[in-house]
Amino acid sequence: MKMLKIAVLVSGNGTNLQAIIDSIENRKLDGEVVCVLSDNENANGLNRGRKHDIPSEYVRNSDMKEALDKYSPDIIVLAGYLSILTEDVIKSYRGRILNIHPSLIPKYCGKGFYGIKVHEAVINNNEIESGATVHLVDEGIDTGEILIQEHVEVFPDDTPLDLQKRVLKIEHKILIEGIKLLRRKI
Ligand code: GRF
């Protein structure tokens, strides 16, 4: 099977990127991260890419299509990427862009629901469960076809950070499963 060429877009710490890199290095995922691109020049995710000799660069969101095309990826993974992809990227890579979101979409998603804000809202609403979702990216925010979801319990004494940690573990797991599902679809 042809090696799957994966472009990963990050804006922050990059633990989801790290999960992809580790899975490839542990032979749990057959693929190659061809680039790590970020709209945040200080993103720790860029350092993670560089540590593994992966081309890692700051790219303005408006220049993302040109930057991606240089690497001709088979799929694009938004791993904590906070900008909204431009039309031209969605059009060129439709059906081949994945996003990982830290809630059970359609709950707690869309404009303003990202990072710790998601977990704060879940706890403020006294939810007894939360989770993570891997979905295809379309023109909307967190609205594309859902590929995989997994639930976690929310405990009464959870802080948003406790919940974020528990959900992040699930994110790292289902993101790899989502990449494998997408590979079979394209
Ligand atoms: C994760 O919570 C992810 O679900 C959300 O942004 C965060 C990124 O974390 N999209 P990291 O940068 O992968 O550690």
mmCIF file of C-alpha atoms and ligand atoms in Angstrom:
data_model
loop_
_atom_site.group_PDB
_atom_site.id
_atom_site.type_symbol
_atom_site.label_atom_id
_atom_site.label_comp_id
_atom_site.label_asym_id
_atom_site.label_seq_id
_atom_site.Cartn_x
_atom_site.Cartn_y
_atom_site.Cartn_z
ATOM 1 C CA MET A 1 0.000 0.000 0.000
ATOM 2 C CA LYS A 2 1.360 3.489 -0.922
ATOM 3 C CA MET A 3 2.734 5.373 2.095
ATOM 4 C CA LEU A 4 0.070 7.844 3.261
ATOM 5 C CA LYS A 5 1.436 11.404 3.103
ATOM 6 C CA ILE A 6 0.042 13.374 6.059
ATOM 7 C CA ALA A 7 0.225 17.170 6.467
ATOM 8 C CA VAL A 8 -0.449 18.240 10.075
ATOM 9 C CA LEU A 9 -1.609 21.757 10.988
ATOM 10 C CA VAL A 10 -1.167 22.937 14.572
ATOM 11 C CA SER A 11 -1.601 26.163 16.574
ATOM 12 C CA GLY A 12 -0.442 25.072 20.029
ATOM 13 C CA ASN A 13 1.271 22.379 22.073
ATOM 14 C CA GLY A 14 0.987 19.621 19.439
ATOM 15 C CA THR A 15 0.246 16.558 21.602
ATOM 16 C CA ASN A 16 -2.102 15.268 18.898
ATOM 17 C CA LEU A 17 0.708 15.723 16.356
ATOM 18 C CA GLN A 18 2.982 13.846 18.761
ATOM 19 C CA ALA A 19 0.472 10.983 18.891
ATOM 20 C CA ILE A 20 0.660 10.707 15.086
ATOM 21 C CA ILE A 21 4.480 10.823 15.062
ATOM 22 C CA ASP A 22 4.704 8.215 17.845
ATOM 23 C CA SER A 23 2.198 5.885 16.140
ATOM 24 C CA ILE A 24 4.217 6.011 12.924
ATOM 25 C CA GLU A 25 7.493 5.406 14.763
ATOM 26 C CA ASN A 26 5.925 2.533 16.719
ATOM 27 C CA ARG A 27 4.633 1.077 13.422
ATOM 28 C CA LYS A 28 1.036 1.435 14.602
ATOM 29 C CA LEU A 29 0.260 3.783 11.705
ATOM 30 C CA ASP A 30 1.567 3.316 8.173
ATOM 31 C CA GLY A 31 2.233 6.849 6.980
ATOM 32 C CA GLU A 32 4.619 9.784 6.799
ATOM 33 C CA VAL A 33 4.156 13.267 8.261
ATOM 34 C CA VAL A 34 5.392 15.302 5.283
ATOM 35 C CA CYS A 35 5.062 18.679 7.034
ATOM 36 C CA VAL A 36 3.935 20.467 10.181
ATOM 37 C CA LEU A 37 2.470 23.902 9.432
ATOM 38 C CA SER A 38 1.276 26.438 11.986
ATOM 39 C CA ASP A 39 -0.446 29.840 11.965
ATOM 40 C CA ASN A 40 1.425 30.497 15.248
ATOM 41 C CA GLU A 41 5.193 30.895 14.912
ATOM 42 C CA ASN A 42 5.588 30.080 18.630
ATOM 43 C CA ALA A 43 3.574 26.851 18.511
ATOM 44 C CA ASN A 44 5.341 24.058 20.412
ATOM 45 C CA GLY A 45 3.991 21.758 17.708
ATOM 46 C CA LEU A 46 6.605 23.232 15.327
ATOM 47 C CA ASN A 47 9.367 22.238 17.766
ATOM 48 C CA ARG A 48 7.940 18.718 17.946
ATOM 49 C CA GLY A 49 8.119 18.442 14.151
ATOM 50 C CA ARG A 50 11.669 19.766 14.032
ATOM 51 C CA LYS A 51 12.762 17.240 16.698
ATOM 52 C CA HIS A 52 11.705 14.502 14.250
ATOM 53 C CA ASP A 53 13.307 16.176 11.200
ATOM 54 C CA ILE A 54 9.906 16.955 9.699
ATOM 55 C CA PRO A 55 9.718 20.177 7.609
ATOM 56 C CA SER A 56 7.986 22.496 10.107
ATOM 57 C CA GLU A 57 7.126 26.067 9.290
ATOM 58 C CA TYR A 58 5.064 29.077 10.259
ATOM 59 C CA VAL A 59 2.513 29.839 7.536
ATOM 60 C CA ARG A 60 -0.081 32.628 7.481
ATOM 61 C CA ASN A 61 -3.529 31.018 7.213
ATOM 62 C CA SER A 62 -4.142 32.970 4.006
ATOM 63 C CA ASP A 63 -1.055 31.319 2.443
ATOM 64 C CA MET A 64 -1.892 27.786 3.597
ATOM 65 C CA LYS A 65 -2.990 26.359 0.223
ATOM 66 C CA GLU A 66 0.292 27.317 -1.475
ATOM 67 C CA ALA A 67 2.270 25.891 1.460
ATOM 68 C CA LEU A 68 0.292 22.620 1.493
ATOM 69 C CA ASP A 69 0.544 22.118 -2.272
ATOM 70 C CA LYS A 70 4.368 22.165 -1.960
ATOM 71 C CA TYR A 71 4.137 18.870 -0.007
ATOM 72 C CA SER A 72 1.275 17.299 -2.039
ATOM 73 C CA PRO A 73 -0.215 15.515 0.997
ATOM 74 C CA ASP A 74 -2.793 12.726 0.646
ATOM 75 C CA ILE A 75 -4.592 13.965 3.770
ATOM 76 C CA ILE A 76 -4.482 17.012 6.056
ATOM 77 C CA VAL A 77 -4.964 16.691 9.833
ATOM 78 C CA LEU A 78 -6.020 19.749 11.855
ATOM 79 C CA ALA A 79 -4.464 18.910 15.239
ATOM 80 C CA GLY A 80 -5.497 21.851 17.355
ATOM 81 C CA TYR A 81 -5.430 24.266 14.427
ATOM 82 C CA LEU A 82 -7.394 27.357 15.411
ATOM 83 C CA SER A 83 -7.735 29.324 12.158
ATOM 84 C CA ILE A 84 -10.621 28.673 9.768
ATOM 85 C CA LEU A 85 -9.297 27.107 6.566
ATOM 86 C CA THR A 86 -9.752 29.223 3.443
ATOM 87 C CA GLU A 87 -12.181 28.179 0.661
ATOM 88 C CA ASP A 88 -9.351 27.237 -1.709
ATOM 89 C CA VAL A 89 -7.919 24.701 0.761
ATOM 90 C CA ILE A 90 -11.346 23.141 1.416
ATOM 91 C CA LYS A 91 -12.070 22.937 -2.328
ATOM 92 C CA SER A 92 -8.680 21.409 -3.250
ATOM 93 C CA TYR A 93 -8.630 18.868 -0.423
ATOM 94 C CA ARG A 94 -12.374 18.219 0.103
ATOM 95 C CA GLY A 95 -12.956 14.828 1.703
ATOM 96 C CA ARG A 96 -9.299 14.572 2.763
ATOM 97 C CA ILE A 97 -9.162 16.975 5.758
ATOM 98 C CA LEU A 98 -9.644 15.687 9.326
ATOM 99 C CA ASN A 99 -10.239 17.665 12.511
ATOM 100 C CA ILE A 100 -10.098 16.498 16.114
ATOM 101 C CA HIS A 101 -12.535 18.245 18.444
ATOM 102 C CA PRO A 102 -12.605 17.773 22.250
ATOM 103 C CA SER A 103 -16.362 17.224 22.664
ATOM 104 C CA LEU A 104 -19.152 14.946 21.444
ATOM 105 C CA ILE A 105 -20.226 16.955 18.379
ATOM 106 C CA PRO A 106 -22.892 18.347 17.868
ATOM 107 C CA LYS A 107 -22.579 19.394 21.534
ATOM 108 C CA TYR A 108 -20.090 22.113 22.560
ATOM 109 C CA CYS A 109 -18.721 22.894 19.125
ATOM 110 C CA GLY A 110 -18.739 25.737 16.628
ATOM 111 C CA LYS A 111 -17.663 29.340 17.063
ATOM 112 C CA GLY A 112 -15.915 30.012 20.381
ATOM 113 C CA PHE A 113 -15.814 26.356 21.497
ATOM 114 C CA TYR A 114 -12.156 25.387 21.448
ATOM 115 C CA GLY A 115 -9.492 24.208 23.915
ATOM 116 C CA ILE A 116 -10.276 24.624 27.617
ATOM 117 C CA LYS A 117 -13.471 26.632 26.851
ATOM 118 C CA VAL A 118 -15.127 23.393 25.718
ATOM 119 C CA HIS A 119 -14.445 21.655 29.040
ATOM 120 C CA GLU A 120 -15.507 24.696 31.079
ATOM 121 C CA ALA A 121 -18.887 24.688 29.294
ATOM 122 C CA VAL A 122 -19.338 20.904 29.780
ATOM 123 C CA ILE A 123 -18.678 21.224 33.521
ATOM 124 C CA ASN A 124 -20.795 24.386 33.909
ATOM 125 C CA ASN A 125 -23.703 22.468 32.363
ATOM 126 C CA ASN A 126 -23.263 19.554 34.787
ATOM 127 C CA GLU A 127 -22.835 17.036 31.995
ATOM 128 C CA ILE A 128 -22.150 13.459 33.162
ATOM 129 C CA GLU A 129 -20.255 12.565 29.998
ATOM 130 C CA SER A 130 -18.096 14.214 27.348
ATOM 131 C CA GLY A 131 -15.615 12.929 24.805
ATOM 132 C CA ALA A 132 -13.877 13.644 21.507
ATOM 133 C CA THR A 133 -14.798 13.603 17.830
ATOM 134 C CA VAL A 134 -12.855 13.124 14.605
ATOM 135 C CA HIS A 135 -14.688 14.572 11.622
ATOM 136 C CA LEU A 136 -14.135 15.633 8.031
ATOM 137 C CA VAL A 137 -13.739 19.378 7.538
ATOM 138 C CA ASP A 138 -16.134 21.310 5.315
ATOM 139 C CA GLU A 139 -16.927 25.017 5.001
ATOM 140 C CA GLY A 140 -18.531 25.172 8.437
ATOM 141 C CA ILE A 141 -16.959 25.120 11.916
ATOM 142 C CA ASP A 142 -16.935 21.547 13.317
ATOM 143 C CA THR A 143 -19.791 20.593 10.940
ATOM 144 C CA GLY A 144 -18.320 17.950 8.600
ATOM 145 C CA GLU A 145 -19.128 14.210 8.479
ATOM 146 C CA ILE A 146 -18.287 12.506 11.777
ATOM 147 C CA LEU A 147 -15.870 9.577 11.396
ATOM 148 C CA ILE A 148 -15.400 8.491 15.012
ATOM 149 C CA GLN A 149 -16.368 9.545 18.544
ATOM 150 C CA GLU A 150 -15.502 8.205 21.982
ATOM 151 C CA HIS A 151 -17.097 9.067 25.341
ATOM 152 C CA VAL A 152 -15.478 9.801 28.703
ATOM 153 C CA GLU A 153 -17.125 10.188 32.111
ATOM 154 C CA VAL A 154 -17.330 13.609 33.754
ATOM 155 C CA PHE A 155 -16.907 13.342 37.542
ATOM 156 C CA PRO A 156 -18.643 15.763 39.952
ATOM 157 C CA ASP A 157 -15.359 17.158 41.292
ATOM 158 C CA ASP A 158 -13.713 17.514 37.864
ATOM 159 C CA THR A 159 -11.987 20.784 37.074
ATOM 160 C CA PRO A 160 -11.837 21.809 33.391
ATOM 161 C CA LEU A 161 -8.165 20.769 33.425
ATOM 162 C CA ASP A 162 -9.002 17.307 34.828
ATOM 163 C CA LEU A 163 -11.550 16.825 32.057
ATOM 164 C CA GLN A 164 -9.197 18.190 29.373
ATOM 165 C CA LYS A 165 -6.538 15.664 30.395
ATOM 166 C CA ARG A 166 -9.020 12.755 30.271
ATOM 167 C CA VAL A 167 -10.407 13.852 26.875
ATOM 168 C CA LEU A 168 -6.944 14.475 25.413
ATOM 169 C CA LYS A 169 -6.026 10.813 26.047
ATOM 170 C CA ILE A 170 -9.055 9.793 23.980
ATOM 171 C CA GLU A 171 -8.207 12.346 21.285
ATOM 172 C CA HIS A 172 -4.772 10.817 20.809
ATOM 173 C CA LYS A 173 -6.348 7.378 20.403
ATOM 174 C CA ILE A 174 -9.272 8.158 18.066
ATOM 175 C CA LEU A 175 -7.208 10.513 15.907
ATOM 176 C CA ILE A 176 -5.058 7.573 14.788
ATOM 177 C CA GLU A 177 -8.183 5.432 14.239
ATOM 178 C CA GLY A 178 -9.729 8.305 12.260
ATOM 179 C CA ILE A 179 -6.671 8.572 9.989
ATOM 180 C CA LYS A 180 -6.907 4.825 9.270
ATOM 181 C CA LEU A 181 -10.642 5.165 8.501
ATOM 182 C CA LEU A 182 -9.999 8.088 6.159
ATOM 183 C CA ARG A 183 -7.242 6.225 4.339
ATOM 184 C CA ARG A 184 -9.787 3.519 3.469
ATOM 185 C CA LYS A 185 -12.259 6.148 2.202
ATOM 186 C CA ILE A 186 -10.003 8.097 -0.165
HETATM 187 C C1 GRF B 1 -6.999 19.627 21.645
HETATM 188 O O1 GRF B 1 -7.868 19.721 22.737
HETATM 189 C C2 GRF B 1 -7.804 19.469 20.389
HETATM 190 O O2 GRF B 1 -8.965 18.704 20.554
HETATM 191 C C3 GRF B 1 -8.199 20.866 20.114
HETATM 192 O O3 GRF B 1 -7.084 21.660 20.452
HETATM 193 C C4 GRF B 1 -6.299 20.944 21.374
HETATM 194 C C5 GRF B 1 -4.962 20.714 20.729
HETATM 195 O O4 GRF B 1 -4.131 20.115 21.594
HETATM 196 N N1 GRF B 1 -8.566 20.992 18.731
HETATM 197 P P1 GRF B 1 -2.643 19.757 21.086
HETATM 198 O O5 GRF B 1 -2.071 21.034 20.498
HETATM 199 O O6 GRF B 1 -2.770 18.684 20.052
HETATM 200 O O7 GRF B 1 -1.958 19.304 22.335
#
